[in-house]
mmCIF file of C-alpha atoms and ligand atoms in Angstrom:
data_model
loop_
_atom_site.group_PDB
_atom_site.id
_atom_site.type_symbol
_atom_site.label_atom_id
_atom_site.label_comp_id
_atom_site.label_asym_id
_atom_site.label_seq_id
_atom_site.Cartn_x
_atom_site.Cartn_y
_atom_site.Cartn_z
ATOM 1 C CA TYR A 1 -33.228 -8.397 34.269
ATOM 2 C CA LEU A 2 -31.552 -9.114 30.979
ATOM 3 C CA VAL A 3 -29.331 -6.363 29.652
ATOM 4 C CA PRO A 4 -30.008 -6.062 25.922
ATOM 5 C CA VAL A 5 -26.603 -6.725 24.314
ATOM 6 C CA VAL A 6 -26.226 -5.320 20.843
ATOM 7 C CA ILE A 7 -23.014 -6.401 19.161
ATOM 8 C CA LEU A 8 -22.347 -4.003 16.347
ATOM 9 C CA ILE A 9 -20.008 -5.769 13.926
ATOM 10 C CA VAL A 10 -18.334 -3.358 11.535
ATOM 11 C CA GLY A 11 -15.108 -3.535 9.613
ATOM 12 C CA PRO A 12 -13.420 -6.694 8.328
ATOM 13 C CA ALA A 13 -15.844 -9.066 10.060
ATOM 14 C CA THR A 14 -18.693 -7.837 7.839
ATOM 15 C CA TRP A 15 -16.710 -7.794 4.595
ATOM 16 C CA VAL A 16 -17.479 -11.456 3.872
ATOM 17 C CA GLU A 17 -21.178 -10.616 3.495
ATOM 18 C CA LYS A 18 -20.557 -8.317 0.562
ATOM 19 C CA PHE A 19 -17.210 -9.618 -0.680
ATOM 20 C CA PRO A 20 -17.139 -13.444 -0.756
ATOM 21 C CA GLU A 21 -13.429 -13.311 -1.644
ATOM 22 C CA ALA A 22 -12.763 -12.193 1.920
ATOM 23 C CA ARG A 23 -13.517 -15.791 3.016
ATOM 24 C CA GLY A 24 -10.733 -17.076 0.767
ATOM 25 C CA THR A 25 -7.567 -19.070 1.360
ATOM 26 C CA ARG A 26 -4.982 -16.375 0.627
ATOM 27 C CA GLN A 27 -6.198 -13.350 2.532
ATOM 28 C CA SER A 28 -3.936 -10.416 3.394
ATOM 29 C CA PRO A 29 -2.579 -8.879 5.567
ATOM 30 C CA VAL A 30 -0.781 -11.614 7.501
ATOM 31 C CA ASP A 31 1.711 -11.805 10.354
ATOM 32 C CA ILE A 32 5.152 -12.603 8.931
ATOM 33 C CA VAL A 33 6.613 -15.322 11.186
ATOM 34 C CA THR A 34 10.279 -14.809 10.283
ATOM 35 C CA SER A 35 11.387 -18.208 11.642
ATOM 36 C CA ARG A 36 9.015 -19.909 9.181
ATOM 37 C CA ALA A 37 10.089 -17.914 6.110
ATOM 38 C CA SER A 38 12.105 -20.031 3.661
ATOM 39 C CA SER A 39 15.152 -18.478 1.985
ATOM 40 C CA GLY A 40 14.669 -17.094 -1.518
ATOM 41 C CA GLY A 41 17.250 -19.497 -2.946
ATOM 42 C CA SER A 42 17.972 -18.765 -6.588
ATOM 43 C CA ALA A 43 15.146 -16.293 -7.286
ATOM 44 C CA PRO A 44 16.237 -13.682 -9.868
ATOM 45 C CA PRO A 45 16.760 -10.122 -8.578
ATOM 46 C CA LEU A 46 13.721 -7.857 -8.264
ATOM 47 C CA VAL A 47 14.125 -4.951 -10.722
ATOM 48 C CA TRP A 48 12.115 -1.692 -10.935
ATOM 49 C CA ARG A 49 12.181 1.536 -12.956
ATOM 50 C CA TYR A 50 9.823 4.477 -12.410
ATOM 51 C CA SER A 51 9.265 7.691 -14.344
ATOM 52 C CA VAL A 52 10.090 10.775 -12.321
ATOM 53 C CA ASN A 53 9.009 13.919 -14.173
ATOM 54 C CA HIS A 54 5.305 13.539 -14.812
ATOM 55 C CA PRO A 55 2.218 15.092 -13.203
ATOM 56 C CA ARG A 56 0.835 12.976 -10.378
ATOM 57 C CA SER A 57 -2.344 13.469 -8.404
ATOM 58 C CA VAL A 58 -2.863 12.883 -4.691
ATOM 59 C CA VAL A 59 -6.405 11.747 -3.914
ATOM 60 C CA ASN A 60 -8.273 11.276 -0.640
ATOM 61 C CA PRO A 61 -10.122 7.993 -1.318
ATOM 62 C CA GLY A 62 -11.670 8.013 2.170
ATOM 63 C CA TYR A 63 -8.875 6.053 3.790
ATOM 64 C CA CYS A 64 -5.524 7.790 4.024
ATOM 65 C CA TRP A 65 -4.202 9.123 0.690
ATOM 66 C CA ARG A 66 -3.430 7.673 -2.734
ATOM 67 C CA VAL A 67 -1.094 8.875 -5.516
ATOM 68 C CA ASP A 68 -2.223 7.941 -9.032
ATOM 69 C CA GLU A 69 0.517 7.379 -11.635
ATOM 70 C CA ASN A 70 -1.880 8.431 -14.426
ATOM 71 C CA GLY A 71 -0.651 5.691 -16.787
ATOM 72 C CA TYR A 72 2.952 6.958 -17.026
ATOM 73 C CA ASP A 73 5.540 4.357 -17.833
ATOM 74 C CA SER A 74 7.178 2.176 -15.201
ATOM 75 C CA GLU A 75 8.333 -1.430 -14.814
ATOM 76 C CA LEU A 76 8.603 -4.025 -12.042
ATOM 77 C CA ARG A 77 9.954 -7.468 -12.908
ATOM 78 C CA GLY A 78 11.964 -10.439 -11.608
ATOM 79 C CA GLY A 79 11.956 -11.782 -8.052
ATOM 80 C CA PRO A 80 8.784 -13.884 -7.612
ATOM 81 C CA LEU A 81 7.132 -12.382 -10.708
ATOM 82 C CA GLY A 82 8.375 -14.948 -13.236
ATOM 83 C CA SER A 83 8.800 -13.514 -16.727
ATOM 84 C CA ASP A 84 5.909 -11.038 -16.464
ATOM 85 C CA VAL A 85 6.362 -7.253 -16.413
ATOM 86 C CA TYR A 86 4.220 -5.193 -14.026
ATOM 87 C CA LYS A 87 3.421 -1.476 -14.143
ATOM 88 C CA LEU A 88 2.879 0.943 -11.218
ATOM 89 C CA GLN A 89 -0.774 1.989 -11.043
ATOM 90 C CA GLN A 90 -0.907 3.851 -7.746
ATOM 91 C CA TRP A 91 0.646 4.011 -4.330
ATOM 92 C CA HIS A 92 -0.991 4.743 -1.006
ATOM 93 C CA CYS A 93 -0.456 4.388 2.695
ATOM 94 C CA HIS A 94 -2.096 2.903 5.763
ATOM 95 C CA TRP A 95 -1.714 4.696 9.074
ATOM 96 C CA GLY A 96 -3.230 3.752 12.387
ATOM 97 C CA SER A 97 -5.323 5.971 14.601
ATOM 98 C CA VAL A 98 -2.619 5.681 17.249
ATOM 99 C CA ASN A 99 1.081 5.952 16.555
ATOM 100 C CA GLY A 100 2.912 2.634 16.381
ATOM 101 C CA GLU A 101 0.013 0.501 15.218
ATOM 102 C CA GLY A 102 -0.773 1.596 11.680
ATOM 103 C CA SER A 103 0.772 -1.099 9.546
ATOM 104 C CA GLU A 104 -1.335 -3.849 7.977
ATOM 105 C CA HIS A 105 1.329 -6.556 7.982
ATOM 106 C CA THR A 106 3.025 -7.408 11.259
ATOM 107 C CA VAL A 107 6.435 -9.041 11.678
ATOM 108 C CA ASP A 108 6.632 -11.610 14.477
ATOM 109 C CA GLY A 109 3.536 -9.970 15.929
ATOM 110 C CA ARG A 110 5.027 -6.460 15.819
ATOM 111 C CA ALA A 111 3.083 -3.658 14.109
ATOM 112 C CA PHE A 112 4.733 -0.554 12.658
ATOM 113 C CA SER A 113 3.572 3.080 12.530
ATOM 114 C CA GLY A 114 2.400 2.820 8.944
ATOM 115 C CA GLU A 115 2.739 0.913 5.704
ATOM 116 C CA LEU A 116 3.230 2.181 2.155
ATOM 117 C CA HIS A 117 1.858 0.098 -0.764
ATOM 118 C CA LEU A 118 3.055 0.483 -4.364
ATOM 119 C CA VAL A 119 0.407 -1.268 -6.476
ATOM 120 C CA HIS A 120 1.488 -2.740 -9.838
ATOM 121 C CA TRP A 121 -0.481 -4.752 -12.436
ATOM 122 C CA ASN A 122 0.616 -7.440 -14.905
ATOM 123 C CA THR A 123 0.884 -5.769 -18.330
ATOM 124 C CA SER A 124 2.322 -8.932 -19.919
ATOM 125 C CA LYS A 125 -0.963 -10.780 -19.466
ATOM 126 C CA TYR A 126 -3.761 -8.268 -18.988
ATOM 127 C CA ASN A 127 -5.038 -5.126 -20.705
ATOM 128 C CA SER A 128 -6.069 -3.029 -17.730
ATOM 129 C CA PHE A 129 -5.627 -2.674 -13.989
ATOM 130 C CA THR A 130 -9.263 -3.578 -13.360
ATOM 131 C CA GLU A 131 -8.939 -6.771 -15.390
ATOM 132 C CA ALA A 132 -5.672 -7.696 -13.657
ATOM 133 C CA ALA A 133 -7.166 -6.953 -10.212
ATOM 134 C CA GLY A 134 -9.418 -10.006 -10.690
ATOM 135 C CA GLN A 135 -6.642 -12.481 -11.619
ATOM 136 C CA PRO A 136 -4.470 -14.598 -9.285
ATOM 137 C CA ASP A 137 -1.273 -13.260 -10.933
ATOM 138 C CA GLY A 138 -2.732 -9.869 -11.786
ATOM 139 C CA LEU A 139 -1.217 -7.590 -9.149
ATOM 140 C CA ALA A 140 2.099 -7.158 -7.351
ATOM 141 C CA VAL A 141 2.279 -4.825 -4.357
ATOM 142 C CA LEU A 142 5.558 -3.616 -2.843
ATOM 143 C CA GLY A 143 5.023 -3.109 0.880
ATOM 144 C CA VAL A 144 7.228 -0.724 2.861
ATOM 145 C CA LEU A 145 7.002 -0.683 6.667
ATOM 146 C CA LEU A 146 7.209 2.819 8.161
ATOM 147 C CA MET A 147 8.726 3.605 11.570
ATOM 148 C CA VAL A 148 9.228 6.908 13.389
ATOM 149 C CA GLY A 149 12.727 8.299 12.940
ATOM 150 C CA SER A 150 14.214 10.907 10.633
ATOM 151 C CA LYS A 151 12.118 12.918 8.182
ATOM 152 C CA HIS A 152 11.536 11.317 4.786
ATOM 153 C CA ASP A 153 12.157 13.981 2.113
ATOM 154 C CA GLU A 154 10.572 12.142 -0.850
ATOM 155 C CA LEU A 155 7.439 11.238 1.113
ATOM 156 C CA ASP A 156 7.253 14.856 2.304
ATOM 157 C CA LYS A 157 6.403 15.902 -1.255
ATOM 158 C CA VAL A 158 3.045 14.188 -0.637
ATOM 159 C CA VAL A 159 2.603 14.757 3.109
ATOM 160 C CA ARG A 160 2.800 18.539 2.695
ATOM 161 C CA LEU A 161 -0.144 18.390 0.250
ATOM 162 C CA LEU A 162 -2.453 16.623 2.727
ATOM 163 C CA PRO A 163 -3.972 19.843 4.121
ATOM 164 C CA TYR A 164 -5.402 20.385 0.605
ATOM 165 C CA ILE A 165 -7.224 17.035 0.441
ATOM 166 C CA GLN A 166 -8.874 16.859 3.844
ATOM 167 C CA HIS A 167 -12.139 15.379 2.621
ATOM 168 C CA LYS A 168 -13.029 12.195 0.759
ATOM 169 C CA GLY A 169 -12.854 12.744 -2.997
ATOM 170 C CA ASP A 170 -10.508 15.748 -2.759
ATOM 171 C CA LYS A 171 -7.669 15.638 -5.291
ATOM 172 C CA VAL A 172 -4.633 17.817 -5.965
ATOM 173 C CA THR A 173 -2.242 17.471 -8.920
ATOM 174 C CA PHE A 174 1.460 18.244 -8.550
ATOM 175 C CA SER A 175 4.297 18.191 -11.055
ATOM 176 C CA GLU A 176 7.275 18.314 -8.688
ATOM 177 C CA PRO A 177 9.693 15.545 -9.774
ATOM 178 C CA LEU A 178 9.277 12.506 -7.545
ATOM 179 C CA ASN A 179 10.916 9.113 -7.812
ATOM 180 C CA PRO A 180 8.854 6.331 -6.165
ATOM 181 C CA ALA A 181 12.106 4.306 -5.993
ATOM 182 C CA ASN A 182 13.199 6.761 -3.284
ATOM 183 C CA LEU A 183 10.342 5.481 -1.103
ATOM 184 C CA LEU A 184 11.942 2.027 -0.922
ATOM 185 C CA PRO A 185 14.476 0.982 1.731
ATOM 186 C CA LYS A 186 18.189 0.833 0.953
ATOM 187 C CA ARG A 187 18.404 -2.910 1.645
ATOM 188 C CA ILE A 188 16.084 -4.643 -0.795
ATOM 189 C CA ALA A 189 15.702 -7.964 1.042
ATOM 190 C CA TYR A 190 12.006 -8.915 1.151
ATOM 191 C CA TRP A 191 9.421 -11.522 2.126
ATOM 192 C CA THR A 192 6.945 -12.603 -0.561
ATOM 193 C CA TYR A 193 3.700 -14.602 -0.497
ATOM 194 C CA PRO A 194 0.526 -14.980 -2.598
ATOM 195 C CA GLY A 195 -2.205 -12.876 -0.998
ATOM 196 C CA SER A 196 -5.071 -10.469 -1.580
ATOM 197 C CA LEU A 197 -6.163 -6.860 -1.567
ATOM 198 C CA THR A 198 -6.280 -5.860 2.108
ATOM 199 C CA THR A 199 -9.462 -3.832 1.647
ATOM 200 C CA PRO A 200 -12.714 -4.715 -0.151
ATOM 201 C CA PRO A 201 -13.142 -6.364 -2.610
ATOM 202 C CA CYS A 202 -10.283 -8.395 -0.958
ATOM 203 C CA THR A 203 -9.630 -10.082 -4.315
ATOM 204 C CA GLU A 204 -6.964 -12.807 -4.162
ATOM 205 C CA SER A 205 -4.899 -11.297 -6.938
ATOM 206 C CA VAL A 206 -1.824 -9.905 -5.164
ATOM 207 C CA THR A 207 1.745 -11.218 -5.109
ATOM 208 C CA TRP A 208 2.918 -9.474 -1.940
ATOM 209 C CA ILE A 209 6.533 -8.301 -1.744
ATOM 210 C CA LEU A 210 7.181 -6.846 1.713
ATOM 211 C CA PHE A 211 10.609 -5.293 2.294
ATOM 212 C CA LYS A 212 12.310 -6.438 5.500
ATOM 213 C CA GLU A 213 13.919 -3.082 6.307
ATOM 214 C CA PRO A 214 11.541 -0.404 7.627
ATOM 215 C CA VAL A 215 11.818 3.137 6.237
ATOM 216 C CA GLN A 216 11.978 6.083 8.645
ATOM 217 C CA VAL A 217 9.484 8.949 8.666
ATOM 218 C CA SER A 218 9.410 11.782 11.205
ATOM 219 C CA ALA A 219 6.946 11.979 14.101
ATOM 220 C CA GLU A 220 5.587 15.156 12.496
ATOM 221 C CA GLN A 221 4.942 13.297 9.229
ATOM 222 C CA VAL A 222 3.061 10.594 11.170
ATOM 223 C CA ARG A 223 1.099 13.262 13.043
ATOM 224 C CA LEU A 224 0.155 15.020 9.775
ATOM 225 C CA ASN A 225 -1.111 11.735 8.370
ATOM 226 C CA LEU A 226 -2.983 10.944 11.563
ATOM 227 C CA CYS A 227 -4.678 14.315 11.953
ATOM 228 C CA TYR A 228 -6.586 13.838 8.692
ATOM 229 C CA TYR A 229 -7.371 10.252 9.412
ATOM 230 C CA VAL A 230 -8.582 9.025 12.761
ATOM 231 C CA ASN A 231 -10.064 5.564 13.239
ATOM 232 C CA GLY A 232 -10.341 5.005 9.504
ATOM 233 C CA LYS A 233 -12.471 8.109 8.976
ATOM 234 C CA ASN A 234 -11.286 11.381 7.516
ATOM 235 C CA VAL A 235 -11.959 14.061 10.097
HETATM 236 C C1 DF5 B 1 -12.544 -4.370 -9.120
HETATM 237 O O1 DF5 B 1 -12.943 -3.453 -8.134
HETATM 238 C C2 DF5 B 1 -11.970 -2.898 -7.357
HETATM 239 C C3 DF5 B 1 -10.632 -3.288 -7.493
HETATM 240 C C4 DF5 B 1 -9.690 -2.697 -6.695
HETATM 241 C C5 DF5 B 1 -10.042 -1.708 -5.761
HETATM 242 C C6 DF5 B 1 -11.384 -1.334 -5.609
HETATM 243 C C7 DF5 B 1 -11.745 -0.370 -4.639
HETATM 244 C C8 DF5 B 1 -10.753 0.174 -3.830
HETATM 245 C C9 DF5 B 1 -9.440 -0.201 -3.998
HETATM 246 N N1 DF5 B 1 -9.114 -1.093 -4.968
HETATM 247 C C10 DF5 B 1 -7.794 -1.364 -5.189
HETATM 248 O O2 DF5 B 1 -7.385 -1.263 -6.332
HETATM 249 C C11 DF5 B 1 -6.869 -1.744 -4.111
HETATM 250 C C12 DF5 B 1 -7.316 -2.160 -2.872
HETATM 251 C C13 DF5 B 1 -6.368 -2.539 -1.893
HETATM 252 C C14 DF5 B 1 -5.013 -2.491 -2.197
HETATM 253 S S1 DF5 B 1 -3.845 -2.980 -1.017
HETATM 254 N N2 DF5 B 1 -4.122 -2.234 0.352
HETATM 255 O O3 DF5 B 1 -2.553 -2.579 -1.551
HETATM 256 O O4 DF5 B 1 -4.022 -4.397 -0.826
HETATM 257 C C15 DF5 B 1 -4.588 -2.083 -3.447
HETATM 258 C C16 DF5 B 1 -5.518 -1.704 -4.407
HETATM 259 C C17 DF5 B 1 -12.334 -1.939 -6.437
HETATM 260 ZN ZN1 ZN B 2 -2.815 -0.840 0.827
#
């Protein structure tokens, strides 16, 4: 007898139905094949400046957590960004359901425990984040690979708030000074490529800047992130 086989396709494979961009030519994330990366040559230095003392809110958007910068001033320029100035809109993280496989980008096939994304938009050319999110040079995302090691004090200012935003849509505002620059690795060498949002609508509007050096977070910080987020669902 024939066994009825039902293949339930969920996740990225179904995104193309609703988001045609997902079928594009510059889709992220990618595997960084280090032997094929060309050297940066004479690219100007990447420069950033973030405001520290302003109220920020941590939101549970339904996948992991997101910190909104609430329009406060910041600047990202140089590197692959030409003469345009970008502004930090929000930052968020991606964790896996199992330790050691949470990152979106992989490096020579290796995944990391998590990945932090600092999302900036091009204020030289566009008037809003939403407008920029639809343009090929609209967004620039700094990617930071996370690996288990020593506790990360700056990140802990967010991680310790997670118990208060356990469900999708929950939001908590904090005013403790926090400098997003402290989330970046010491060595600022990076890979860069033209890509897309890694989640729907997968718009091909992101200049990706992925730092080579992973940043360490403690096993407890990974566990705290995981316990509110298993298999892409908030539990
Ligand atoms: C125009 O409609 C949009 C635009 C953007 C949306 C979005 C829904 C969720 C996330 N975003 C995002 O802003 C977004 C999505 C993914 C990423 S990522 N993981 O950094 O590539 C960054 C930012 C809807
Ligand atoms: Zn992301």
